[in-house]
Amino acid sequence: MSCRPRSVHRPAAELWSRSYSGDAPPDRVSRYPVPNRKDLPYDMVELMNEVETKGGFLPNVFKVLSHRPAEFRAFSAVLSNELMNKETGKLTKADRELIVVATSIHNKCHYCVVSHSALHRIYSKKPTLADQVIINYSKADLSPRERAMLDFAMAICRSDTITEQHFQALEKHGFDREDAWDIAAIAAFFAMSNRLAHLTDMRPNAEFYIMGRVPKDMGRQG
């Protein structure tokens, strides 16, 4: 699930007018109650404000999972610090998002497919690759390295029996055993995330659908 959208510049007044600080969010994003922001722990409110200020909107995952603050705090720490924003290993941010897209479509997770496709488009600067992966990653315009990465991620996602051949296929493309762990951890963590999205009937923000599809320079033309 996406936590930190890339910067979208909007006036502060508009940003705060869209905050879900009233009795209920303007659109239903979960089948569970969404708490008022003012009733949440300070550290969670601070994180939400930071994300909303940087990105121009608050991803619905924050609203939905705030139903259980302690679990959300643990979820956010793992997602942001240990899986998706690590500075170690050979996986780029775009790689990590592509793993989420491929495994989430297998798990039929509407929210994660839409939100992480958006982040992949931004990080990779490739506006169509995630869409290809959603339809059929085996037919997508992937590099051999990306294909090996997704083959391994999907083996984890499907709970295939992992053998030495899996690791050897990764090693041919420069991935070591620690990289394999990272790929597996992302696939495994998002298997849980996908299922929480199913439970809550989590809906993607409308903003995710258009993020990264049109280069900024083209958007200014006309």
Coordinates of C-alpha atoms in Angstrom, one line a residue:
M1 CA 0.0 0.0 0.0
S2 CA 1.3 3.4 -0.9
C3 CA 2.3 5.7 1.9
R4 CA 4.2 8.6 0.5
P5 CA 3.1 10.1 -2.8
R6 CA 5.5 12.2 -4.8
S7 CA 5.1 15.9 -4.5
V8 CA 2.1 17.5 -6.1
H9 CA 2.0 21.3 -5.6
R10 CA -1.4 22.6 -4.4
P11 CA -2.3 25.7 -2.4
A12 CA -2.3 25.1 1.4
A13 CA -5.9 26.3 1.7
E14 CA -7.1 23.6 -0.8
L15 CA -5.0 21.0 0.9
W16 CA -6.6 21.6 4.3
S17 CA -10.1 22.0 2.9
R18 CA -9.8 18.4 1.7
S19 CA -8.6 17.1 5.0
Y20 CA -10.8 14.5 6.5
S21 CA -11.1 16.3 9.8
G22 CA -14.9 16.2 9.9
D23 CA -17.2 13.5 11.1
A24 CA -16.5 11.3 8.1
P25 CA -14.4 11.3 4.9
P26 CA -16.2 12.8 1.9
D27 CA -16.2 9.4 0.1
R28 CA -16.4 6.0 1.6
V29 CA -12.9 4.5 1.5
S30 CA -13.4 1.6 3.9
R31 CA -16.2 -0.6 5.4
Y32 CA -14.6 0.1 8.8
P33 CA -15.0 3.5 10.6
V34 CA -12.4 6.1 9.8
P35 CA -11.5 8.0 13.0
N36 CA -11.3 11.8 13.1
R37 CA -7.7 13.0 12.7
K38 CA -8.0 15.0 15.9
D39 CA -8.7 11.8 17.9
L40 CA -5.6 10.0 16.7
P41 CA -2.2 9.9 18.5
Y42 CA 0.0 12.9 17.9
D43 CA 2.8 11.0 16.0
M44 CA 0.3 9.6 13.6
V45 CA -1.3 13.0 12.9
E46 CA 2.2 14.4 12.4
L47 CA 3.0 11.7 9.9
M48 CA -0.3 12.3 8.0
N49 CA 0.2 16.0 7.9
E50 CA 3.7 15.5 6.5
V51 CA 2.6 13.1 3.8
E52 CA -0.4 15.2 2.8
T53 CA 1.7 18.4 2.6
K54 CA 4.4 16.7 0.5
G55 CA 2.0 14.9 -1.8
G56 CA -1.0 17.2 -2.0
F57 CA -3.4 14.5 -0.8
L58 CA -3.5 11.8 1.9
P59 CA -3.5 8.2 0.5
N60 CA -6.5 6.4 1.7
V61 CA -4.4 3.7 3.3
F62 CA -3.6 6.1 6.1
K63 CA -7.3 6.8 6.7
V64 CA -8.3 3.1 6.6
L65 CA -5.5 1.7 8.8
S66 CA -5.8 4.4 11.4
H67 CA -8.8 2.4 12.6
R68 CA -6.2 0.5 14.6
P69 CA -3.5 3.0 15.4
A70 CA -1.0 0.7 17.0
E71 CA -1.1 -1.7 14.1
F72 CA -0.9 1.2 11.6
R73 CA 2.2 2.5 13.4
A74 CA 4.0 -0.9 13.0
F75 CA 2.8 -1.2 9.4
S76 CA 4.1 2.2 8.5
A77 CA 7.5 1.6 10.1
V78 CA 8.0 -1.6 8.2
L79 CA 6.7 -0.3 4.9
S80 CA 8.6 3.0 4.8
N81 CA 11.8 2.2 6.6
E82 CA 12.6 -1.4 6.0
L83 CA 11.1 -2.3 2.7
M84 CA 10.4 0.4 0.2
N85 CA 12.8 3.2 1.1
K86 CA 16.0 1.2 2.0
E87 CA 19.3 2.6 0.7
T88 CA 21.0 -0.8 0.7
G89 CA 20.9 -3.7 -1.8
K90 CA 20.5 -3.6 -5.6
L91 CA 16.7 -2.9 -5.8
T92 CA 15.8 0.6 -6.9
K93 CA 12.6 2.3 -5.7
A94 CA 11.1 1.6 -9.2
D95 CA 12.0 -2.1 -8.8
R96 CA 10.3 -2.3 -5.4
E97 CA 7.1 -0.7 -6.8
L98 CA 7.1 -3.1 -9.7
I99 CA 7.2 -6.1 -7.4
V100 CA 4.2 -4.7 -5.5
V101 CA 2.3 -4.2 -8.8
A102 CA 3.0 -7.7 -10.1
T103 CA 2.2 -9.6 -6.9
S104 CA -0.8 -7.4 -6.0
I105 CA -2.5 -8.0 -9.4
H106 CA -2.1 -11.8 -8.7
N107 CA -3.7 -11.2 -5.3
K108 CA -6.5 -9.1 -7.0
C109 CA -5.8 -6.0 -4.8
H110 CA -7.4 -3.0 -6.4
Y111 CA -5.9 -0.4 -4.0
C112 CA -2.3 -1.6 -4.2
V113 CA -2.3 -2.2 -8.0
V114 CA -3.5 1.4 -8.6
S115 CA -1.4 3.2 -6.0
H116 CA 1.9 1.4 -6.6
S117 CA 1.5 1.6 -10.4
A118 CA 1.4 5.3 -9.9
L119 CA 4.5 5.3 -7.8
H120 CA 6.3 3.1 -10.4
R121 CA 5.4 5.5 -13.2
I122 CA 7.0 8.3 -11.2
Y123 CA 10.1 6.5 -10.1
S124 CA 10.8 4.8 -13.4
K125 CA 9.7 7.6 -15.8
K126 CA 8.0 4.8 -17.8
P127 CA 4.3 5.6 -18.1
T128 CA 3.1 2.3 -19.6
L129 CA 5.3 -0.5 -18.1
A130 CA 3.2 -1.0 -14.9
D131 CA 0.0 -1.2 -17.1
Q132 CA 1.7 -4.0 -19.1
V133 CA 2.6 -5.8 -16.0
I134 CA -0.9 -5.6 -14.7
I135 CA -2.2 -7.3 -17.9
N136 CA 0.5 -10.0 -18.2
Y137 CA 4.0 -9.4 -16.8
S138 CA 5.3 -12.3 -19.0
K139 CA 4.5 -10.2 -22.1
A140 CA 5.6 -6.9 -20.7
D141 CA 8.5 -4.9 -22.1
L142 CA 10.8 -5.9 -19.1
S143 CA 14.5 -6.0 -19.1
P144 CA 16.0 -9.5 -18.5
R145 CA 16.9 -8.2 -15.0
E146 CA 13.4 -7.1 -14.2
R147 CA 11.9 -10.3 -15.5
A148 CA 14.2 -12.4 -13.3
M149 CA 13.2 -10.2 -10.3
L150 CA 9.5 -10.6 -11.0
D151 CA 9.8 -14.3 -11.7
F152 CA 11.2 -14.7 -8.2
A153 CA 8.7 -12.4 -6.6
M154 CA 5.8 -14.3 -8.2
A155 CA 7.3 -17.6 -7.0
I156 CA 7.1 -16.3 -3.5
C157 CA 3.7 -14.8 -4.1
R158 CA 2.3 -18.2 -5.3
S159 CA 4.1 -20.1 -2.4
D160 CA 6.1 -22.1 -4.9
T161 CA 8.8 -24.4 -3.6
I162 CA 11.9 -22.3 -3.7
T163 CA 15.0 -24.1 -4.9
E164 CA 18.6 -23.2 -5.8
Q165 CA 17.6 -22.7 -9.4
H166 CA 15.6 -19.7 -8.2
F167 CA 18.6 -18.1 -6.6
Q168 CA 20.8 -18.9 -9.6
A169 CA 18.4 -17.2 -11.9
L170 CA 18.7 -14.1 -9.8
E171 CA 22.4 -14.3 -9.6
K172 CA 22.8 -14.2 -13.4
H173 CA 21.4 -10.7 -13.3
G174 CA 23.4 -9.4 -10.4
F175 CA 21.1 -10.1 -7.4
D176 CA 22.7 -11.7 -4.4
R177 CA 21.0 -13.7 -1.5
E178 CA 20.2 -10.5 0.4
D179 CA 18.5 -9.0 -2.6
A180 CA 16.5 -12.2 -2.9
W181 CA 15.4 -11.7 0.8
D182 CA 14.3 -8.2 -0.1
I183 CA 12.3 -9.3 -3.1
A184 CA 10.7 -12.0 -1.0
A185 CA 10.0 -9.7 1.9
I186 CA 8.2 -7.2 -0.3
A187 CA 6.1 -9.9 -1.9
A188 CA 5.3 -11.4 1.5
F189 CA 4.5 -8.1 3.2
F190 CA 2.2 -7.0 0.5
A191 CA 0.4 -10.3 0.5
M192 CA -0.7 -9.3 4.0
S193 CA -1.4 -5.7 2.9
N194 CA -3.5 -7.0 -0.1
R195 CA -5.6 -9.0 2.2
L196 CA -6.2 -6.1 4.6
A197 CA -7.3 -4.1 1.6
H198 CA -9.8 -6.9 0.7
L199 CA -11.1 -7.0 4.3
T200 CA -11.6 -3.2 4.5
D201 CA -12.8 -2.8 0.9
M202 CA -10.1 -0.1 0.6
R203 CA -10.6 2.3 -2.3
P204 CA -7.7 4.1 -4.2
N205 CA -7.6 7.9 -4.2
A206 CA -8.6 9.3 -7.6
E207 CA -5.2 11.1 -7.8
F208 CA -3.4 7.8 -8.2
Y209 CA -5.0 7.0 -11.5
I210 CA -3.3 9.9 -13.3
M211 CA 0.0 10.3 -11.5
G212 CA 3.0 9.9 -13.7
R213 CA 1.1 9.4 -16.9
V214 CA 1.9 12.7 -18.6
P215 CA 5.3 14.3 -18.4
K216 CA 5.2 17.7 -16.5
D217 CA 6.4 19.6 -19.6
M218 CA 3.6 18.2 -21.7
G219 CA 1.1 19.0 -19.1
R220 CA 2.0 22.7 -19.3
Q221 CA 1.5 22.9 -23.0
G222 CA -1.6 24.4 -24.5

